[in-house]
Coordinates of C-alpha atoms and ligand atoms in Angstrom, one line a residue:
X1 CA -4.6 5.7 8.6
X2 CA -5.3 7.8 11.6
X3 CA -8.0 10.6 11.7
X4 CA -5.2 12.8 12.7
X5 CA -2.6 13.1 10.1
X6 CA 0.4 15.5 9.7
X7 CA -2.0 17.6 7.6
X8 CA -4.7 18.0 10.2
X9 CA -5.0 21.5 11.7
X10 CA -3.6 21.1 15.2
X11 CA -5.1 24.4 16.3
X12 CA -8.6 23.8 14.8
X13 CA -10.7 21.4 12.9
X14 CA -10.1 19.3 9.8
X15 CA -7.4 19.3 7.2
X16 CA -5.7 22.2 5.4
X17 CA -8.3 22.5 2.7
X18 CA -11.5 22.1 4.7
X19 CA -13.2 25.4 5.7
X20 CA -16.7 26.7 6.3
X21 CA -17.6 30.3 5.9
X22 CA -20.0 32.3 8.1
X23 CA -22.7 33.9 5.9
X24 CA -22.2 37.6 5.2
X25 CA -24.9 38.7 7.6
X26 CA -23.3 36.8 10.5
X27 CA -21.2 39.9 11.4
X28 CA -24.3 41.9 12.0
X29 CA -25.9 39.1 14.0
X30 CA -22.8 38.8 16.3
X31 CA -22.9 42.5 16.8
X32 CA -26.6 42.7 17.8
X33 CA -26.8 39.4 19.7
X34 CA -23.6 39.3 21.7
X35 CA -22.0 42.7 21.2
X36 CA -19.1 41.3 19.2
X37 CA -17.5 43.3 16.4
X38 CA -15.4 40.8 14.5
X39 CA -12.1 42.2 13.4
X40 CA -11.7 42.8 9.7
X41 CA -10.0 39.8 8.0
X42 CA -6.7 41.8 7.6
X43 CA -6.6 42.6 11.3
X44 CA -7.1 39.1 12.5
X45 CA -4.3 37.4 14.3
X46 CA -3.9 33.9 12.9
X47 CA -2.8 30.8 14.8
X48 CA 0.9 30.7 15.6
X49 CA 3.3 28.8 13.4
X50 CA 4.3 25.4 14.7
X51 CA 7.9 26.7 15.4
X52 CA 6.4 29.4 17.7
X53 CA 4.5 27.0 20.0
X54 CA 6.0 26.8 23.5
X55 CA 6.8 23.2 24.1
X56 CA 8.7 21.7 27.0
X57 CA 11.9 19.7 26.3
X58 CA 11.0 16.1 25.7
X59 CA 11.7 13.9 28.8
X60 CA 11.5 10.4 27.4
X61 CA 13.9 8.3 29.6
X62 CA 16.8 7.0 27.5
X63 CA 16.3 3.4 28.6
X64 CA 12.6 3.4 27.7
X65 CA 13.5 4.9 24.3
X66 CA 15.9 2.1 23.6
X67 CA 13.3 -0.5 24.6
X68 CA 10.6 1.2 22.5
X69 CA 12.9 1.2 19.5
X70 CA 13.2 -2.5 19.9
X71 CA 9.4 -2.9 19.9
X72 CA 8.5 -0.4 17.2
X73 CA 10.4 0.8 14.3
X74 CA 12.3 4.0 15.3
X75 CA 10.1 6.0 12.9
X76 CA 7.1 5.1 15.0
X77 CA 8.5 6.4 18.2
X78 CA 8.1 10.1 17.3
X79 CA 9.6 12.9 19.3
X80 CA 9.3 15.6 16.6
X81 CA 7.5 18.9 17.2
X82 CA 4.5 18.3 14.9
X83 CA 3.7 14.9 16.4
X84 CA 3.9 16.2 20.0
X85 CA 2.0 19.5 19.4
X86 CA -0.8 17.6 17.4
X87 CA -1.4 15.3 20.4
X88 CA -1.1 17.9 23.1
X89 CA -4.8 18.4 23.4
X90 CA -8.2 17.5 22.0
X91 CA -10.7 19.8 20.3
X92 CA -12.6 21.5 23.1
X93 CA -12.9 25.3 23.2
X94 CA -10.3 25.6 26.0
X95 CA -8.0 23.2 24.1
X96 CA -8.1 25.3 21.0
X97 CA -7.7 28.5 23.0
X98 CA -4.4 27.3 24.5
X99 CA -3.1 26.0 21.2
X100 CA -4.0 29.2 19.4
X101 CA -2.2 31.1 22.1
X102 CA 0.9 29.0 21.3
X103 CA 0.8 27.0 24.6
X104 CA 1.4 23.2 24.6
X105 CA 2.9 22.7 28.1
X106 CA 1.2 19.2 28.4
X107 CA 2.4 17.9 25.1
X108 CA 3.5 14.2 25.4
X109 CA 7.2 13.5 25.4
X110 CA 6.8 11.0 22.6
X111 CA 4.1 9.7 20.3
X112 CA 4.1 5.9 19.7
X113 CA 2.4 4.5 16.6
X114 CA 2.1 0.7 17.1
X115 CA 1.1 -1.3 14.0
X116 CA -0.3 -4.4 15.8
X117 CA -2.0 -5.6 19.0
X118 CA 1.3 -7.2 20.0
X119 CA 3.2 -3.9 19.6
X120 CA 0.5 -2.1 21.7
X121 CA 0.9 -4.8 24.5
X122 CA 4.7 -4.6 24.4
X123 CA 4.7 -0.8 24.4
X124 CA 2.3 -0.7 27.4
X125 CA 4.4 -3.2 29.3
X126 CA 7.5 -1.1 28.7
X127 CA 5.9 2.2 29.8
X128 CA 4.3 0.6 32.9
X129 CA 7.7 -0.8 34.0
X130 CA 9.4 2.5 33.3
X131 CA 6.6 4.4 35.3
X132 CA 5.7 6.6 32.3
X133 CA 2.1 7.8 31.8
X134 CA 0.3 6.6 28.7
X135 CA -2.5 8.3 26.9
X136 CA -4.4 6.3 24.3
X137 CA -5.3 8.6 21.3
X138 CA -7.8 7.9 18.5
X139 CA -8.8 11.0 16.5
X140 CA -8.1 13.4 19.3
X141 CA -11.6 14.9 19.1
X142 CA -12.2 14.7 22.8
X143 CA -14.0 17.8 24.1
X144 CA -13.5 17.1 27.8
X145 CA -9.7 17.1 28.0
X146 CA -9.6 13.3 27.5
X147 CA -6.3 13.2 25.5
X148 CA -4.3 16.0 27.2
X149 CA -1.5 14.3 29.1
X150 CA -1.8 14.9 32.8
X151 CA 1.4 13.7 34.4
X152 CA 0.1 13.6 38.0
X153 CA 3.5 12.8 39.4
X154 CA 4.9 10.9 36.4
X155 CA 8.2 12.1 35.1
X156 CA 7.2 11.6 31.5
X157 CA 4.1 10.8 29.3
X158 CA 3.7 9.2 26.0
X159 CA 0.7 9.1 23.7
X160 CA -0.2 5.9 21.9
X161 CA -1.8 6.9 18.6
X162 CA -3.9 4.0 17.3
X163 CA -4.0 5.3 13.7
X164 CA -2.2 2.3 12.2
X165 CA -4.7 -0.2 13.7
X166 CA -7.4 0.7 11.1
X167 CA -8.5 -2.6 9.7
X168 CA -12.1 -3.3 8.8
X169 CA -12.2 -7.2 8.7
X170 CA -13.1 -9.9 8.6
X171 CA -16.7 -9.2 7.7
X172 CA -19.2 -11.8 8.9
X173 CA -22.0 -11.1 6.4
X174 CA -24.2 -13.8 7.6
X175 CA -24.1 -12.5 11.2
X176 CA -24.0 -8.9 10.1
X177 CA -20.9 -8.1 12.2
X178 CA -17.3 -7.0 11.6
X179 CA -14.1 -6.7 13.5
X180 CA -12.8 -3.1 13.3
X181 CA -9.4 -1.8 14.3
X182 CA -9.7 0.7 17.2
X183 CA -7.9 3.4 15.1
X184 CA -10.2 3.2 12.1
X185 CA -11.9 6.5 11.5
X186 CA -15.7 6.6 11.5
X187 CA -16.0 8.1 8.1
X188 CA -13.6 5.6 6.5
X189 CA -15.4 2.7 8.2
X190 CA -18.7 3.9 6.8
X191 CA -17.2 4.3 3.3
X192 CA -15.8 0.7 3.5
X193 CA -19.1 -0.7 4.8
X194 CA -21.2 1.2 2.2
X195 CA -19.1 -0.4 -0.6
X196 CA -20.5 -3.7 0.7
X197 CA -24.1 -2.5 1.2
X198 CA -23.8 -2.2 5.0
X199 CA -23.7 0.5 7.7
X200 CA -22.7 0.8 11.4
X201 CA -25.1 3.8 11.6
X202 CA -22.9 5.8 13.9
X203 CA -22.6 9.4 12.8
X204 CA -21.4 11.8 15.5
X205 CA -20.6 15.3 14.3
X206 CA -16.9 14.4 14.8
X207 CA -17.3 11.5 12.3
X208 CA -14.6 12.9 9.9
X209 CA -11.8 12.5 12.5
X210 CA -13.0 10.3 15.4
X211 CA -12.2 6.6 15.6
X212 CA -14.0 3.4 16.6
X213 CA -11.8 3.0 19.7
X214 CA -12.6 6.6 20.7
X215 CA -16.3 6.1 20.2
X216 CA -16.3 3.0 22.4
X217 CA -13.9 4.5 25.1
X218 CA -16.3 7.5 25.4
X219 CA -19.7 5.9 25.0
X220 CA -20.4 8.0 22.0
X221 CA -23.8 8.8 20.5
X222 CA -24.3 9.6 16.8
X223 CA -26.8 11.9 15.1
X224 CA -29.0 8.9 14.2
X225 CA -28.6 7.1 17.5
X226 CA -32.3 7.4 18.3
X227 CA -32.7 4.8 15.6
X228 CA -29.4 2.8 15.4
X229 CA -28.6 3.0 19.1
X230 CA -25.5 4.4 20.8
X231 CA -22.1 2.9 20.1
X232 CA -22.4 0.6 23.1
X233 CA -25.6 -0.9 21.8
X234 CA -23.7 -2.0 18.7
X235 CA -20.5 -3.4 20.4
X236 CA -20.6 -7.2 20.4
X237 CA -17.1 -7.9 21.6
X238 CA -13.7 -6.2 22.1
X239 CA -10.0 -6.7 23.0
X240 CA -8.3 -4.3 25.4
X241 CA -4.5 -4.4 26.1
X242 CA -3.8 -3.5 29.7
X243 CA -0.6 -3.3 31.6
X244 CA -1.8 -6.5 33.4
X245 CA -2.6 -8.4 30.2
X246 CA -5.3 -8.6 27.6
X247 CA -9.0 -8.3 28.6
X248 CA -11.3 -9.8 26.0
X249 CA -15.0 -9.9 25.7
X250 CA -16.4 -12.6 23.4
X251 CA -18.5 -11.4 20.5
X252 CA -21.9 -13.0 21.3
X253 CA -25.2 -11.3 20.7
X254 CA -26.1 -11.5 24.4
X255 CA -24.8 -13.2 27.5
X256 CA -25.8 -14.0 31.1
X257 CA -22.3 -14.8 32.2
X258 CA -22.2 -12.5 35.1
X259 CA -21.7 -8.7 35.2
X260 CA -20.5 -7.5 31.8
X261 CA -16.8 -6.9 31.5
X262 CA -17.4 -5.6 28.1
X263 CA -19.3 -2.7 29.8
X264 CA -16.3 -2.1 32.1
X265 CA -14.1 -1.5 29.0
X266 CA -16.8 0.6 27.2
X267 CA -16.5 4.1 28.5
X268 CA -13.2 3.5 30.3
X269 CA -11.6 6.5 28.6
X270 CA -8.2 5.0 28.3
X271 CA -7.8 4.7 32.1
X272 CA -7.8 0.9 32.1
X273 CA -6.0 0.0 28.9
X274 CA -5.9 0.4 25.1
X275 CA -8.8 -1.0 23.0
X276 CA -7.3 -2.7 19.9
X277 CA -10.2 -4.4 18.2
X278 CA -14.0 -4.0 18.4
X279 CA -16.5 -6.4 17.0
X280 CA -19.6 -4.4 16.0
X281 CA -23.1 -5.2 14.8
X282 CA -24.0 -3.9 11.3
X283 CA -27.2 -3.2 9.4
X284 CA -27.9 -3.3 5.7
X285 CA -27.2 0.2 4.3
X286 CA -30.5 2.1 4.0
X287 CA -32.0 2.3 0.5
X288 CA -33.7 5.6 1.5
X289 CA -32.8 8.5 3.8
X290 CA -35.6 10.9 4.3
X291 CA -35.0 14.0 6.4
X292 CA -37.7 16.6 7.0
X293 CA -38.4 19.8 8.9
X294 CA -41.3 20.5 11.3
X295 CA -42.2 23.5 13.4
X296 CA -43.8 23.7 16.8
X297 CA -45.3 26.7 18.5
X298 CA -42.9 26.3 21.4
X299 CA -40.1 24.0 22.7
X300 CA -42.4 22.7 25.4
X301 CA -44.9 21.6 22.8
X302 CA -42.2 19.9 20.8
X303 CA -40.8 18.1 23.9
X304 CA -44.3 16.7 24.6
X305 CA -44.6 15.5 21.0
X306 CA -41.2 13.9 21.1
X307 CA -42.1 12.1 24.3
X308 CA -45.2 10.7 22.6
X309 CA -43.2 9.5 19.6
X310 CA -40.6 7.8 21.8
X311 CA -43.2 6.1 24.0
X312 CA -45.4 5.0 21.0
X313 CA -42.4 3.4 19.4
X314 CA -42.8 5.9 16.5
X315 CA -39.5 7.9 17.0
X316 CA -37.6 8.5 13.8
X317 CA -33.9 7.5 13.4
X318 CA -32.8 11.2 13.6
X319 CA -34.8 13.3 16.0
X320 CA -33.7 16.8 16.8
X321 CA -35.8 19.6 18.4
X322 CA -34.3 23.1 18.7
X323 CA -35.5 25.4 21.4
X324 CA -36.7 28.9 20.5
X325 CA -33.2 30.5 20.8
X326 CA -31.5 27.9 18.6
X327 CA -34.4 27.9 16.1
X328 CA -34.2 31.7 15.8
X329 CA -30.5 31.5 15.3
X330 CA -30.8 28.8 12.6
X331 CA -33.4 30.9 10.8
X332 CA -31.3 34.0 11.0
X333 CA -28.2 32.2 9.8
X334 CA -29.9 30.2 7.0
X335 CA -29.1 32.1 3.8
X336 CA -31.4 30.3 1.4
X337 CA -33.9 27.4 1.5
X338 CA -37.1 26.7 3.2
X339 CA -35.8 27.5 6.7
X340 CA -34.8 31.0 5.8
X341 CA -37.1 32.1 3.0
X342 CA -39.6 34.9 3.5
X343 CA -42.7 33.0 2.4
X344 CA -41.8 30.1 4.7
X345 CA -41.4 32.4 7.7
X346 CA -44.7 34.3 6.9
X347 CA -46.5 31.0 6.7
X348 CA -45.2 29.9 10.1
X349 CA -46.1 33.3 11.7
X350 CA -49.6 33.0 10.3
X351 CA -49.9 29.6 12.0
X352 CA -48.7 31.1 15.4
X353 CA -45.2 29.5 15.0
X354 CA -43.4 32.9 14.5
X355 CA -40.9 32.3 17.4
X356 CA -41.4 28.6 17.5
X357 CA -39.2 25.5 17.7
X358 CA -37.9 23.7 14.7
X359 CA -37.5 19.9 14.5
X360 CA -35.6 17.7 12.1
X361 CA -36.8 14.1 11.7
X362 CA -34.9 11.5 9.7
X363 CA -36.0 8.1 8.6
X364 CA -33.6 5.5 7.1
X365 CA -34.2 2.1 5.7
X366 CA -36.0 0.1 3.1
X367 CA -38.3 2.5 1.1
X368 CA -41.7 1.0 1.9
X369 CA -40.9 0.8 5.6
X370 CA -39.6 4.4 5.6
X371 CA -42.9 5.5 4.0
X372 CA -45.0 3.6 6.6
X373 CA -43.0 4.9 9.5
X374 CA -43.0 8.4 8.2
X375 CA -46.7 8.5 7.7
X376 CA -47.5 7.2 11.2
X377 CA -45.0 9.6 12.8
X378 CA -46.4 12.5 10.8
X379 CA -49.9 11.8 12.0
X380 CA -48.7 11.9 15.6
X381 CA -46.7 15.1 15.0
X382 CA -49.7 16.9 13.5
X383 CA -52.0 15.9 16.3
X384 CA -49.4 17.2 18.7
X385 CA -49.5 20.6 17.0
X386 CA -46.6 20.4 14.6
X387 CA -46.6 21.9 11.1
X388 CA -44.7 20.0 8.4
X389 CA -42.1 22.0 6.5
X390 CA -41.2 19.3 4.0
X391 CA -37.9 17.9 3.0
X392 CA -36.1 21.2 2.3
X393 CA -35.0 21.9 5.9
X394 CA -34.1 18.2 6.3
X395 CA -31.9 18.3 3.2
X396 CA -30.3 21.6 4.4
X397 CA -29.5 20.0 7.8
X398 CA -28.1 16.9 6.1
X399 CA -25.8 19.0 3.9
X400 CA -24.4 21.0 6.8
X401 CA -24.4 18.3 9.5
X402 CA -20.6 18.2 9.8
X403 CA -20.0 22.0 9.3
X404 CA -20.3 23.2 12.9
X405 CA -16.6 22.5 13.9
X406 CA -15.3 24.4 10.9
X407 CA -17.7 27.3 11.8
X408 CA -16.3 27.3 15.3
X409 CA -12.9 28.0 13.9
X410 CA -14.3 31.0 12.1
X411 CA -16.2 32.2 15.2
X412 CA -13.0 31.9 17.3
X413 CA -11.1 33.9 14.7
X414 CA -13.8 36.5 15.1
X415 CA -13.3 36.7 18.9
X416 CA -16.2 34.6 20.1
X417 CA -16.5 32.1 23.0
X418 CA -18.2 29.1 21.4
X419 CA -18.8 26.0 23.3
X420 CA -21.2 23.1 23.6
X421 CA -22.3 20.9 26.5
X422 CA -24.7 18.1 26.9
X423 CA -26.7 16.1 29.5
X424 CA -29.7 13.8 29.7
X425 CA -32.6 13.3 32.1
X426 CA -36.1 11.8 32.4
X427 CA -39.0 13.3 30.6
X428 CA -40.6 14.6 33.8
X429 CA -37.5 16.8 34.6
X430 CA -36.5 17.7 31.0
X431 CA -38.0 21.2 30.7
X432 CA -36.9 22.3 34.2
X433 CA -33.4 21.1 33.4
X434 CA -33.4 23.0 30.2
X435 CA -34.3 26.2 31.9
X436 CA -31.9 25.7 34.8
X437 CA -28.8 25.0 32.6
X438 CA -29.6 27.8 30.2
X439 CA -30.2 30.3 33.1
X440 CA -27.1 29.2 34.9
X441 CA -24.9 29.8 31.9
X442 CA -26.6 33.1 31.0
X443 CA -26.2 34.4 34.6
X444 CA -22.6 33.3 34.9
X445 CA -21.6 35.1 31.7
X446 CA -23.8 38.1 32.1
X447 CA -22.1 38.6 35.5
X448 CA -18.8 39.0 33.7
X449 CA -20.3 41.5 31.3
X450 CA -20.5 39.1 28.3
X451 CA -24.2 38.1 28.1
X452 CA -24.4 35.0 25.8
X453 CA -26.7 33.4 23.4
X454 CA -27.6 30.0 24.8
X455 CA -29.4 27.6 22.4
X456 CA -30.4 24.0 23.0
X457 CA -31.7 21.0 21.2
X458 CA -33.1 17.6 22.2
X459 CA -31.1 15.1 20.1
X460 CA -31.6 11.6 21.3
X461 CA -34.9 10.1 22.4
X462 CA -35.5 7.2 24.8
X463 CA -38.8 5.9 26.2
X464 CA -37.9 7.4 29.6
X465 CA -36.2 10.6 28.6
X466 CA -33.9 12.5 26.3
X467 CA -30.6 14.3 26.0
X468 CA -30.2 18.1 25.9
X469 CA -27.3 19.6 23.9
X470 CA -26.5 23.3 24.5
X471 CA -24.5 25.7 22.4
X472 CA -23.1 28.8 24.0
X473 CA -22.0 31.9 22.1
X474 CA -20.6 35.0 23.7
X475 CA -18.0 37.7 23.2
X476 CA -14.7 36.2 24.4
X477 CA -13.2 38.2 27.3
X478 CA -9.9 39.2 25.9
X479 CA -7.1 38.1 28.2
X480 CA -9.4 36.1 30.5
X481 CA -10.9 33.7 28.0
X482 CA -10.1 30.6 30.1
X483 CA -11.5 32.0 33.3
X484 CA -14.6 33.1 31.4
X485 CA -15.1 29.6 30.0
X486 CA -14.5 28.0 33.4
X487 CA -17.2 30.2 35.0
X488 CA -19.8 29.1 32.4
X489 CA -18.7 25.4 32.6
X490 CA -18.9 25.4 36.4
X491 CA -22.3 27.0 36.4
X492 CA -23.7 24.6 33.9
X493 CA -22.2 21.5 35.6
X494 CA -23.6 22.5 39.0
X495 CA -27.0 23.1 37.5
X496 CA -26.9 19.6 36.0
X497 CA -25.5 17.8 39.0
X498 CA -27.9 19.4 41.4
X499 CA -30.9 18.3 39.3
X500 CA -29.7 14.6 39.3
X501 CA -29.2 14.7 35.5
X502 CA -26.1 13.0 34.1
X503 CA -23.0 15.1 33.8
X504 CA -22.5 13.7 30.3
X505 CA -24.8 11.9 27.9
X506 CA -22.1 11.3 25.3
X507 CA -19.0 13.5 25.6
X508 CA -17.6 11.4 28.5
X509 CA -15.9 12.6 31.7
X510 CA -12.3 13.2 30.8
X511 CA -10.7 15.9 32.9
X512 CA -13.4 18.5 32.7
X513 CA -16.3 16.6 34.2
X514 CA -14.1 14.8 36.8
X515 CA -15.1 17.1 39.7
X516 CA -18.8 15.9 39.3
X517 CA -18.3 12.2 38.7
X518 CA -18.5 11.2 42.4
X519 CA -21.9 13.0 42.8
X520 CA -23.1 10.9 39.9
X521 CA -21.8 7.4 40.8
X522 CA -21.3 7.7 44.5
X523 CA -18.3 7.2 46.8
X524 CA -18.6 3.4 46.6
X525 CA -19.0 3.5 42.9
X526 CA -15.7 5.4 42.6
X527 CA -14.0 2.8 44.9
X528 CA -15.2 0.0 42.6
X529 CA -13.8 1.8 39.6
X530 CA -10.5 2.4 41.4
X531 CA -10.3 -1.3 42.4
X532 CA -10.7 -2.4 38.7
X533 CA -8.0 0.1 37.8
X534 CA -5.6 -1.1 40.4
X535 CA -6.0 -4.7 39.1
X536 CA -5.6 -3.9 35.4
X537 CA -3.1 -1.0 35.8
X538 CA -1.2 -1.4 39.1
X539 CA 1.3 1.3 38.3
X540 CA -1.5 3.7 37.5
X541 CA 0.1 4.8 34.2
X542 CA -3.1 4.6 32.1
X543 CA -4.4 8.1 31.2
X544 CA -3.9 9.7 34.7
X545 CA -6.1 12.6 35.6
X546 CA -9.2 11.4 33.6
X547 CA -12.5 9.9 34.6
X548 CA -11.8 9.2 38.3
X549 CA -11.8 12.0 40.8
X550 CA -8.4 13.1 42.0
X551 CA -7.1 11.1 44.9
X552 CA -5.0 8.0 45.2
X553 CA -4.1 6.6 41.7
Ligands
FAD1 C1 -16.8 19.1 16.7 C2 -17.1 17.9 17.6 C3 -18.3 17.2 17.5 C4 -18.5 16.1 18.3 N1 -19.7 15.5 18.1 C5 -20.0 14.4 18.9 C6 -21.2 13.6 18.7 O1 -22.0 14.0 17.9 N2 -21.3 12.6 19.5 C7 -20.4 12.2 20.4 O2 -20.6 11.2 21.1 N3 -19.3 12.9 20.6 C8 -19.0 13.9 19.9 N4 -17.8 14.6 20.0 C9 -16.9 14.2 21.0 C10 -15.8 13.2 20.5 O3 -15.7 13.3 19.1 C11 -16.2 11.8 20.9 O4 -15.9 11.7 22.3 C12 -15.4 10.7 20.1 O5 -16.0 9.4 20.5 C13 -13.9 10.6 20.4 O6 -13.3 9.8 19.5 P1 -11.7 10.0 19.2 O7 -11.3 8.8 18.3 O8 -11.5 11.3 18.6 O9 -11.1 9.8 20.6 P2 -10.0 10.7 21.3 O10 -10.4 12.1 21.4 O11 -8.7 10.4 20.7 O12 -10.1 10.0 22.8 C14 -11.2 10.2 23.6 C15 -11.0 9.4 24.9 O13 -11.0 8.0 24.6 C16 -9.7 7.4 24.9 N5 -9.4 6.5 23.8 C17 -9.3 6.8 22.5 N6 -9.0 5.7 21.7 C18 -8.9 4.7 22.6 C19 -8.5 3.3 22.5 N7 -8.3 2.7 21.4 N8 -8.5 2.6 23.7 C20 -8.7 3.2 24.9 N9 -9.0 4.5 25.0 C21 -9.1 5.2 23.9 C22 -8.7 8.6 25.0 O14 -7.7 8.3 25.9 C23 -9.7 9.7 25.6 O15 -9.8 9.5 27.0 C24 -17.6 15.7 19.2 C25 -16.3 16.4 19.3 C26 -16.1 17.5 18.5 C27 -14.8 18.2 18.6

């Protein structure tokens, strides 16, 4: 079953029952930090009803409808309001702004729900011949505009929802690998694997809704990717239906058979075809998960310590280091527990860590190995100036690791701009990049009279560098929310591109990062990508308006 069901909140995160609540003192914090006075609950304007959403008339050509009905059961060629509105956008801040305002002008004309590889291939062929744009859709959690249909000259657009391709089989225990359906949701895959004592080890914050196909199509990274690797490190093979036929990559542990076509499909963001099956590498499920908190006097001191860990092969599986702003906010918002309690804070102040930087380290695996790794890492952390805070903060982080998107709904209800962005660079440039991006966003929003809070954490370590993940919180500019967001996004992206960092470490390019892709891969690089697209998708129907800069399809 798809991550996105008819019970998923199309205007926010999760299902009807899931909710997170801002702590009571959050109102005061929003007032003092960003000048926002949240409306009282009774004054809040809720999201519009489904019937009130402005939706263009469906334009699925009659001949294509007939052909699709011959390929799929009619019930899986959906043209109803709920199906179309739910696939009109992903889950970025601007996506949710538009949906909450009752606007779904880009909604697909129909949603196809194929139940097999053959049905995907047939549906693609039919759409390509009819010249109708096709958007592959996994969990719809894209935060870069990746699933919003952009017709770019096409008369109609359909979304192919992979939710029915959710198999987890057959499991090759001896080789520690499995074939997963592209539409299988991360959380359900992990539950199925856990029942067999195995794990994929891929835990992005969107894990409850995002799918295997979506992970692979966007080169996703999970919270434990420092240890388990990014999704592409664990893809052995795949099958991708394209308008020109099926592209397959054999599931071998490694290969020297020329440039990797598997890598061409990984990160292709639905612009070349539809991933249907992915063969992944698995690990034994960890017997022990130990998460712990640490404090540094400053973010700069923490970055240096993390570099040492990564280069000494002593990095934990989960490695997160918050800058001073993000640490201060976590402390202020923590209601109970070691992070927030008075004695804990007094102790840190006494050690010169009053406005310091908090880190979470996580170790997963067999218990003796975890103990050995933890002890070695702890020695290196202490000699780099860190103070151990024990497992309390680690447990608190693990409990709330999937709560942020629910909190975002609450913050948006309260009238806040809340967005995240990410990048990566080499260790030598990391601190400068951190300052440059935070300053650029601060300046852009302050110039509009809405000075923001900009926090950041390092979240994935490599021997040569790390990723930076920024969270931006500001008072939303009523009536100009999208322009305000665009100004901040442009400023951040320019700061990133001009410092030769990557425009995205794991969220992908989609529509939002498209203006910066050519600066990253070069003009010839774009031409090579276009050439591959022209061969696999000659009619240019696959997810137009994503990944490649605008220009000839
Ligand atoms: C709250 C929140 C937290 C997030 N946290 C993380 C995180 O920790 N790490 C991270 O990496 N990302 C994160 N993301 C981003 C997003 O979840 C990832 O990009 C995820 O991999 C998308 O998976 P999905 O199944 O939802 O894909 P979708 O959003 O449905 O699609 C994303 C892109 O992939 C294409 N696509 C999807 N399925 C297929 C397929 N079968 N074949 C071909 N193309 C396909 C789509 O066309 C689109 O271009 C987060 C997003 C949100 C909203």
